[in-house]
PDB file of C-alpha atoms in Angstrom:
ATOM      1  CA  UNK D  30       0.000   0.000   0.000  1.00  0.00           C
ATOM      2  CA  UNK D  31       1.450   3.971  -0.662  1.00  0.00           C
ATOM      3  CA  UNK D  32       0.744   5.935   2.161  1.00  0.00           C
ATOM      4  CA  UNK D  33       1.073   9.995   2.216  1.00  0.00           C
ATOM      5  CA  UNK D  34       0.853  11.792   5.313  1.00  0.00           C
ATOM      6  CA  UNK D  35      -0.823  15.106   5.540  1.00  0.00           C
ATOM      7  CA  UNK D  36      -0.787  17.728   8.550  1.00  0.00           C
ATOM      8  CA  UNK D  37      -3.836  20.378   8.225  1.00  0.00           C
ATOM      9  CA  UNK D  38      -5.691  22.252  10.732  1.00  0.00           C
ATOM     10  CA  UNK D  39      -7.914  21.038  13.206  1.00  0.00           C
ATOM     11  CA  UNK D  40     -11.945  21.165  12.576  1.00  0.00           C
ATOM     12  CA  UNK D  41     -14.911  18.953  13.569  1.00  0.00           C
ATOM     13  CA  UNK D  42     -16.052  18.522   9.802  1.00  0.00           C
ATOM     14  CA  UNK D  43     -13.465  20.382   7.255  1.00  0.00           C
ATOM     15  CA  UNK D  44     -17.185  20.776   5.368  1.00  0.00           C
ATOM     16  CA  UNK D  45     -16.072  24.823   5.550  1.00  0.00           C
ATOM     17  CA  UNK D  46     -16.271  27.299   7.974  1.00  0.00           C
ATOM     18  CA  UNK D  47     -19.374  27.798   9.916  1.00  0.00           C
ATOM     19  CA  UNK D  48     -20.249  29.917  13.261  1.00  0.00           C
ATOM     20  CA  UNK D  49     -19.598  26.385  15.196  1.00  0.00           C
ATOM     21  CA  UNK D  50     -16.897  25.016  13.163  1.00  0.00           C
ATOM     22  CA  UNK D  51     -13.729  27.047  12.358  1.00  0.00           C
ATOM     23  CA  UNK D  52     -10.348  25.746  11.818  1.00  0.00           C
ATOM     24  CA  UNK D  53      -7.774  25.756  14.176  1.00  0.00           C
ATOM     25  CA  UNK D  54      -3.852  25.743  13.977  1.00  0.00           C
ATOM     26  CA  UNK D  55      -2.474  24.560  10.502  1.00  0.00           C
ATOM     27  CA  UNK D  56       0.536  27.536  10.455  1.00  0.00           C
ATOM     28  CA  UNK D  57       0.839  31.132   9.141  1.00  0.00           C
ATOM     29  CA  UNK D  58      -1.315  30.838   6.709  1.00  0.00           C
ATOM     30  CA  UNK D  59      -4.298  30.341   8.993  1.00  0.00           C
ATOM     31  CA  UNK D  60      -3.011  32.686  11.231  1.00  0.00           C
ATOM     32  CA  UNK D  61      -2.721  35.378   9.211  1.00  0.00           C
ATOM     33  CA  UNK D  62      -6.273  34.786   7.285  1.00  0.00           C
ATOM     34  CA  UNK D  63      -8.824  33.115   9.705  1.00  0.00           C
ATOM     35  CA  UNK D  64      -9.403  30.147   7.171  1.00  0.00           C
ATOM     36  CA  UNK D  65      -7.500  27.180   4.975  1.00  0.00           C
ATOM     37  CA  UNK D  66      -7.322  25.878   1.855  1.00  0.00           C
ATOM     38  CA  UNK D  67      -7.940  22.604   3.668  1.00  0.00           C
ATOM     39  CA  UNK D  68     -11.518  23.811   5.586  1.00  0.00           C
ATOM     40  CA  UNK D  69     -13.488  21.905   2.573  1.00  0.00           C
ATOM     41  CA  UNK D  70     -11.041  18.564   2.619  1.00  0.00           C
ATOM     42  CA  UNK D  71     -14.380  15.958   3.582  1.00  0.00           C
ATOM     43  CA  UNK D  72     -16.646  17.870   1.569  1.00  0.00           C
ATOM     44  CA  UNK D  73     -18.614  15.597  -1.541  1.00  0.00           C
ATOM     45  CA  UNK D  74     -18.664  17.201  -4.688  1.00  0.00           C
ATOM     46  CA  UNK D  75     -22.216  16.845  -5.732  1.00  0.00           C
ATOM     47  CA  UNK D  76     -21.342  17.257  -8.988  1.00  0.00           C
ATOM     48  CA  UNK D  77     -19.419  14.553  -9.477  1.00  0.00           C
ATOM     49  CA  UNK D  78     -19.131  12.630  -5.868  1.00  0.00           C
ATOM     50  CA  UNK D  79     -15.117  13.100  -5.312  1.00  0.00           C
ATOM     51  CA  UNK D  80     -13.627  14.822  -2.467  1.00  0.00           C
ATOM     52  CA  UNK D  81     -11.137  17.338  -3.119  1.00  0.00           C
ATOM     53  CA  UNK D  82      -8.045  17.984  -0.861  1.00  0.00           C
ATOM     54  CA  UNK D  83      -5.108  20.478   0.178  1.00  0.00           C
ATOM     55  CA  UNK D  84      -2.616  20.783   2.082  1.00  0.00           C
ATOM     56  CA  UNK D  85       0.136  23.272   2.219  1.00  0.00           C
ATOM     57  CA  UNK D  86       3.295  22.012   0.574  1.00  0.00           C
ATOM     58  CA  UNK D  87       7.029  23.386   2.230  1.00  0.00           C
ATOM     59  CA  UNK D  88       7.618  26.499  -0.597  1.00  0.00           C
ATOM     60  CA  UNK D  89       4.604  25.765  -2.573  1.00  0.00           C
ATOM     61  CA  UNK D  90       6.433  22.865  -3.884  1.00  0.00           C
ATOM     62  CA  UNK D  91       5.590  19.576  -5.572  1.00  0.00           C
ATOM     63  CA  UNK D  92       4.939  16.058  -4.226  1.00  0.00           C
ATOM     64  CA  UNK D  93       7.422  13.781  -4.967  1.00  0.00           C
ATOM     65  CA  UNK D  94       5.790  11.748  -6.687  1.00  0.00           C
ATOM     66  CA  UNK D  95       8.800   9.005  -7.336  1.00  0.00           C
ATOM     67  CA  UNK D  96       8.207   8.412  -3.403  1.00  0.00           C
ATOM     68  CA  UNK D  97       4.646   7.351  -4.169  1.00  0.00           C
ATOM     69  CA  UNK D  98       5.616   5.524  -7.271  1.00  0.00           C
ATOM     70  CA  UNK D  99       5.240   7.446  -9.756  1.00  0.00           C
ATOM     71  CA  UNK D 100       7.522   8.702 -12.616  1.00  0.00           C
ATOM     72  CA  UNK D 101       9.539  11.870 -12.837  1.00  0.00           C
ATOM     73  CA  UNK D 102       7.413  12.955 -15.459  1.00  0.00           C
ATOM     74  CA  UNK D 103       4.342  11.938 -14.420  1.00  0.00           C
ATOM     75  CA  UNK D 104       1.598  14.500 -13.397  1.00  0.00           C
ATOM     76  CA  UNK D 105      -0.072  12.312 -10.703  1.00  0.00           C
ATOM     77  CA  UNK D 106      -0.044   8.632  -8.917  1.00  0.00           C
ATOM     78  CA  UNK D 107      -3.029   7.405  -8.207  1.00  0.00           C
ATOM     79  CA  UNK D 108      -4.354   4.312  -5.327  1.00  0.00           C
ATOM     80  CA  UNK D 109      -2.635   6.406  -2.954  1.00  0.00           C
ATOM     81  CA  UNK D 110      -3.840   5.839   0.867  1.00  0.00           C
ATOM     82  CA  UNK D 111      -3.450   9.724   2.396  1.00  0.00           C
ATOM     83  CA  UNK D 112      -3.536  10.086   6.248  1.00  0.00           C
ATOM     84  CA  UNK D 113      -5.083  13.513   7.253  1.00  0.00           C
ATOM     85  CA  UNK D 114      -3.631  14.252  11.028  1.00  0.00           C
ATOM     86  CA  UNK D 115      -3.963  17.766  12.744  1.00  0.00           C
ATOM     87  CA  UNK D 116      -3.026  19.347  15.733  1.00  0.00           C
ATOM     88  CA  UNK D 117      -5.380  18.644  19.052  1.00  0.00           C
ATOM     89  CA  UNK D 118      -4.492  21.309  21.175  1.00  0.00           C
ATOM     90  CA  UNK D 119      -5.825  20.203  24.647  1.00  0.00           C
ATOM     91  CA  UNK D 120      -6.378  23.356  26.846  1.00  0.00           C
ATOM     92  CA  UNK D 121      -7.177  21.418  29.660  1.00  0.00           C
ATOM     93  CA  UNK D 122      -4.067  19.103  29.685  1.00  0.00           C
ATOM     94  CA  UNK D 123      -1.442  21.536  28.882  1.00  0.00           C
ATOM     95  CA  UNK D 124      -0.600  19.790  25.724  1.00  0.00           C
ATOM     96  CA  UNK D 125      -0.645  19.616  21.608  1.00  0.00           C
ATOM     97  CA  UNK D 126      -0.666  16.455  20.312  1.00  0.00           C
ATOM     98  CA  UNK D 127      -0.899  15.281  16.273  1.00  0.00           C
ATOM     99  CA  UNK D 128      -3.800  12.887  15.474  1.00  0.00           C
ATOM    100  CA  UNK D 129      -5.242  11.008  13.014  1.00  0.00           C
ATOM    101  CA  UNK D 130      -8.380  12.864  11.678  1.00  0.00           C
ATOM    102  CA  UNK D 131      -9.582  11.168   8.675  1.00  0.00           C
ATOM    103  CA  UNK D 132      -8.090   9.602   5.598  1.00  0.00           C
ATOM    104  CA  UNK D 133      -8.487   9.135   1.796  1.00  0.00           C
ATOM    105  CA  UNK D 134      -8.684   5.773   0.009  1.00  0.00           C
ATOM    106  CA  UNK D 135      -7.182   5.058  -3.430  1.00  0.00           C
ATOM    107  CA  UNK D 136      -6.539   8.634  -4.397  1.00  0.00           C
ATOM    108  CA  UNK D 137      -4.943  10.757  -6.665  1.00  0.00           C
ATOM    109  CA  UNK D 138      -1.947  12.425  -5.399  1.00  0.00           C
ATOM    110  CA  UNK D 139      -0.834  15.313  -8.349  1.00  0.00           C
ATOM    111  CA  UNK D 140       2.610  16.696  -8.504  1.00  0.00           C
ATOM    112  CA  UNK D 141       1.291  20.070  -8.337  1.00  0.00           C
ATOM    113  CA  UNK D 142      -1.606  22.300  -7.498  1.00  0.00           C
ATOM    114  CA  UNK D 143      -4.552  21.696  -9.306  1.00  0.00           C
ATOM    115  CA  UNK D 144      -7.103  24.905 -10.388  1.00  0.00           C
ATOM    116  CA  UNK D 145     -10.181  23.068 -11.731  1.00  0.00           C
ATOM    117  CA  UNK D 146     -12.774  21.838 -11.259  1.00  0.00           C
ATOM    118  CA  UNK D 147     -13.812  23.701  -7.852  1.00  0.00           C
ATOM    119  CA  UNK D 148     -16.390  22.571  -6.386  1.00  0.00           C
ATOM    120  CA  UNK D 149     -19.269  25.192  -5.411  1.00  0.00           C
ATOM    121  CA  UNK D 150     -18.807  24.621  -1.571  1.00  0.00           C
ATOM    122  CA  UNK D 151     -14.679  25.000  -2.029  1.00  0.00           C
ATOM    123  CA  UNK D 152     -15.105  28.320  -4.266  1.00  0.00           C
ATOM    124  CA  UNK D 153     -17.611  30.033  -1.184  1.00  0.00           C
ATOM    125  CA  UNK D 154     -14.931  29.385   1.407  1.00  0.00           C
ATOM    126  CA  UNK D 155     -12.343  31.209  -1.062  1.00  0.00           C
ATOM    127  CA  UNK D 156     -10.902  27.967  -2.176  1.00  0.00           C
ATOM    128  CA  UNK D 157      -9.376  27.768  -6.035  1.00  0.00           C
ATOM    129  CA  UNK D 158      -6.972  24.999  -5.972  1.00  0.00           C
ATOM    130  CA  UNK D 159      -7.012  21.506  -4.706  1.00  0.00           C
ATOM    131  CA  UNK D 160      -3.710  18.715  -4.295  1.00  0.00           C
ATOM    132  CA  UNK D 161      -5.636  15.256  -4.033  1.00  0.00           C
ATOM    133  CA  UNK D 162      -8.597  14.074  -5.197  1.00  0.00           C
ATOM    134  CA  UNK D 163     -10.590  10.868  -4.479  1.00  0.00           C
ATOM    135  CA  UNK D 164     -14.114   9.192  -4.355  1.00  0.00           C
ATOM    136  CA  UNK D 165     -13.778   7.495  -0.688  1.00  0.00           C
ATOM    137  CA  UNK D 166     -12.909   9.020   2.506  1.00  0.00           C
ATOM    138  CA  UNK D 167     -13.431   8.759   5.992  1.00  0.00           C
ATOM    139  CA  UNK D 168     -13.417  11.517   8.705  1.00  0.00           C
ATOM    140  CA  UNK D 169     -12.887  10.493  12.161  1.00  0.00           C
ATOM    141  CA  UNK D 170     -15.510  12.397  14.815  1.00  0.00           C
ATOM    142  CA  UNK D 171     -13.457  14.106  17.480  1.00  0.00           C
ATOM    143  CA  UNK D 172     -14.149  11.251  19.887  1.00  0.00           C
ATOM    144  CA  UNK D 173     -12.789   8.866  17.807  1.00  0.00           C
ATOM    145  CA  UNK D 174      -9.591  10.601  16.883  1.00  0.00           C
ATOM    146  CA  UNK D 175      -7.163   8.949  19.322  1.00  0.00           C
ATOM    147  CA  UNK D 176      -4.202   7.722  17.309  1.00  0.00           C
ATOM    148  CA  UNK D 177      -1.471  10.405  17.661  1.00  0.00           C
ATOM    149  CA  UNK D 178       1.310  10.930  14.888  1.00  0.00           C
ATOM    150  CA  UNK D 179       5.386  11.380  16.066  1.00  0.00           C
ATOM    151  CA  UNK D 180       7.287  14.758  15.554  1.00  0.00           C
ATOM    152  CA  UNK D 181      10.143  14.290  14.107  1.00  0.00           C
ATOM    153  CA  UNK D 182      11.403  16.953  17.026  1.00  0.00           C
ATOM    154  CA  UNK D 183      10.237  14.070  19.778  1.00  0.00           C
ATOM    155  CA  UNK D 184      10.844  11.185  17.823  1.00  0.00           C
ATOM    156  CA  UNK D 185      12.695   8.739  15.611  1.00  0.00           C
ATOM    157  CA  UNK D 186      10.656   9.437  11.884  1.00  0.00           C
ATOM    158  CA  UNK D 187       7.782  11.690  11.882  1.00  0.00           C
ATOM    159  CA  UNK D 188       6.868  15.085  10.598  1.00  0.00           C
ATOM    160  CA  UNK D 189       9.777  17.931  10.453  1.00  0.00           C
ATOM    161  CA  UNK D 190       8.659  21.395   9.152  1.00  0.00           C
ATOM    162  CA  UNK D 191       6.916  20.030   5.776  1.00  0.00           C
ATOM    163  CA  UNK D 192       3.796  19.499   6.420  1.00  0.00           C
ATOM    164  CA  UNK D 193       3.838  16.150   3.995  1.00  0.00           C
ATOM    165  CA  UNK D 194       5.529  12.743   5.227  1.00  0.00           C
ATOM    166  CA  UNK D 195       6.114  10.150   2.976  1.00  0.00           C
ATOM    167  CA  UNK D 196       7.442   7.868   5.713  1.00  0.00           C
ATOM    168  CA  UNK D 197       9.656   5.679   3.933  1.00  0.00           C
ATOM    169  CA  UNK D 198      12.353   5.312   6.516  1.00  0.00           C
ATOM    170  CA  UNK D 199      13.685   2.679   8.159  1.00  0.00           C
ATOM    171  CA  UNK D 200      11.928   3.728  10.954  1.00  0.00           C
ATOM    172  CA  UNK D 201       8.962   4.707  10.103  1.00  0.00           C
ATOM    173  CA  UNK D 202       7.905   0.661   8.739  1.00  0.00           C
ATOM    174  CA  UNK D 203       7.016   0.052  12.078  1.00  0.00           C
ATOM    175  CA  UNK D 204       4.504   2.933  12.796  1.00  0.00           C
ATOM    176  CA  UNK D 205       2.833   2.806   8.913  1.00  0.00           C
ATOM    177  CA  UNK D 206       2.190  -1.144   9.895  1.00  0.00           C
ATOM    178  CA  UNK D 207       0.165  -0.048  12.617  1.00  0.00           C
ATOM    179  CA  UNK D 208      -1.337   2.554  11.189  1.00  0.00           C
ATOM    180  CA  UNK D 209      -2.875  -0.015   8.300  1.00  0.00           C
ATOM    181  CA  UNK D 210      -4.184  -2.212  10.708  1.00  0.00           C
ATOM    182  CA  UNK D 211      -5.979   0.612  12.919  1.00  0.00           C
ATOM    183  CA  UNK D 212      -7.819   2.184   9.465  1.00  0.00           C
ATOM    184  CA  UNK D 213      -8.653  -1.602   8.385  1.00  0.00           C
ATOM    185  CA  UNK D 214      -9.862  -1.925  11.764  1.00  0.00           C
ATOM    186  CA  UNK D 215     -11.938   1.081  11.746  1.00  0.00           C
ATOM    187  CA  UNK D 216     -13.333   0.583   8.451  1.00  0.00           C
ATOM    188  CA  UNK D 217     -13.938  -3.085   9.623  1.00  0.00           C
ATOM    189  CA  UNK D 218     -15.738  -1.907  12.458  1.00  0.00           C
ATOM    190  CA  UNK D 219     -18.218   0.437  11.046  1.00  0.00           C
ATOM    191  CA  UNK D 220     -19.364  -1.594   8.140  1.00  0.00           C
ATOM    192  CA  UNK D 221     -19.888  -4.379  10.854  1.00  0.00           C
ATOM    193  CA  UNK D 222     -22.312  -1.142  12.570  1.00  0.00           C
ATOM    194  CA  UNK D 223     -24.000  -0.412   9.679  1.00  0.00           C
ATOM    195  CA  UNK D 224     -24.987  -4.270   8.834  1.00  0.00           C
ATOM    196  CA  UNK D 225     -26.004  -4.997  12.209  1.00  0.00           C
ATOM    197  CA  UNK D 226     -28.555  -1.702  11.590  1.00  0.00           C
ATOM    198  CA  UNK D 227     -29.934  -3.106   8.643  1.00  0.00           C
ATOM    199  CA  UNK D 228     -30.477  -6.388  10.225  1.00  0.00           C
TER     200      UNK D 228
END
């Protein structure tokens, strides 16, 4: 399986701002501006059913995509398993912690930024660009969102300043293992829900 890891800000939804759902963290930009490109990220596209994702790349650069398998020349890779994790900030404990909030199955990972289509929703938060696209995802509620993600400050592996990890090191085999088996689990878990509703 390729696995991308992305670091965004923290929301409840990411299905754009509201009054009880703003983003929080996710770096200068959001700090500067009060929103994200990344504030639409589990939104459907009516239109056309996909979900359509950013994150902010170290320079506005490009994914590698030769880390994902693709080619040097190639303009995207697609069946690509992307991790969303953001920033819990816990008021109450003291503490900030990176989590797991949600992920994308089998998606398409382009080298660079994309500027259409835009999907209604995306354009009325002031979003004109995406980075991924796919037709499955699944966003973790807050409760759920309990698997926390190294710092490459804390830790062996992790994230550094980019907000992308491709975890490919040594390692980092260890830790993408387990992440595998706790998003099959999930996934395992709430079909198992929804057939025991239906039955």
């Amino acid at each position: 399986m390729t696995i991308l890891f992305c670091r965004i800000g923290w929301m409840k939804n990411y299905q754009g701002q509201t009054e009880t759902d703003t983003i929080e963290g996710g770096g200068s930009y959001v700090e500067e501006n009060g929103t994200g490109f990344e504030v639409c990220n589990f939104a459907r596209n009516s239109e056309d059913g996909c979900f359509y994702g950013y994150v902010r790349v170290l320079n506005a650069g490009a994914f590698n995509l030769a880390k994902l398998g693709g080619g040097i020349d190639n303009k995207y890779v697609d069946d690509v398993t992307v991790v969303w994790v953001a920033t819990d900030k816990d008021e109450e404990a003291g503490s900030s912690k990176m989590k797991i909030v949600g992920w994308y199955r089998h998606a398409r990972v382009f080298a660079k930024e994309q500027f259409q289509p835009i999907p209604q929703l995306h354009q009325k938060n002031g979003i004109d660009k995406y980075r991924i696209k796919a037709t499955e995802a699944t966003l973790l509620p807050v409760k759920d969102r309990e698997f926390f993600i190294p710092h490459a400050r804390t830790e062996t592996g992790g994230f550094g300043n980019n907000n992308i990890w491709y975890a490919q090191n040594d390692n980092a085999k260890e830790f993408v293992d387990e992440v595998i088996q706790y998003i099959d689990k999930y996934e395992r878990e709430k079909r198992l829900e929804q057939l025991n509703k239906l039955g």
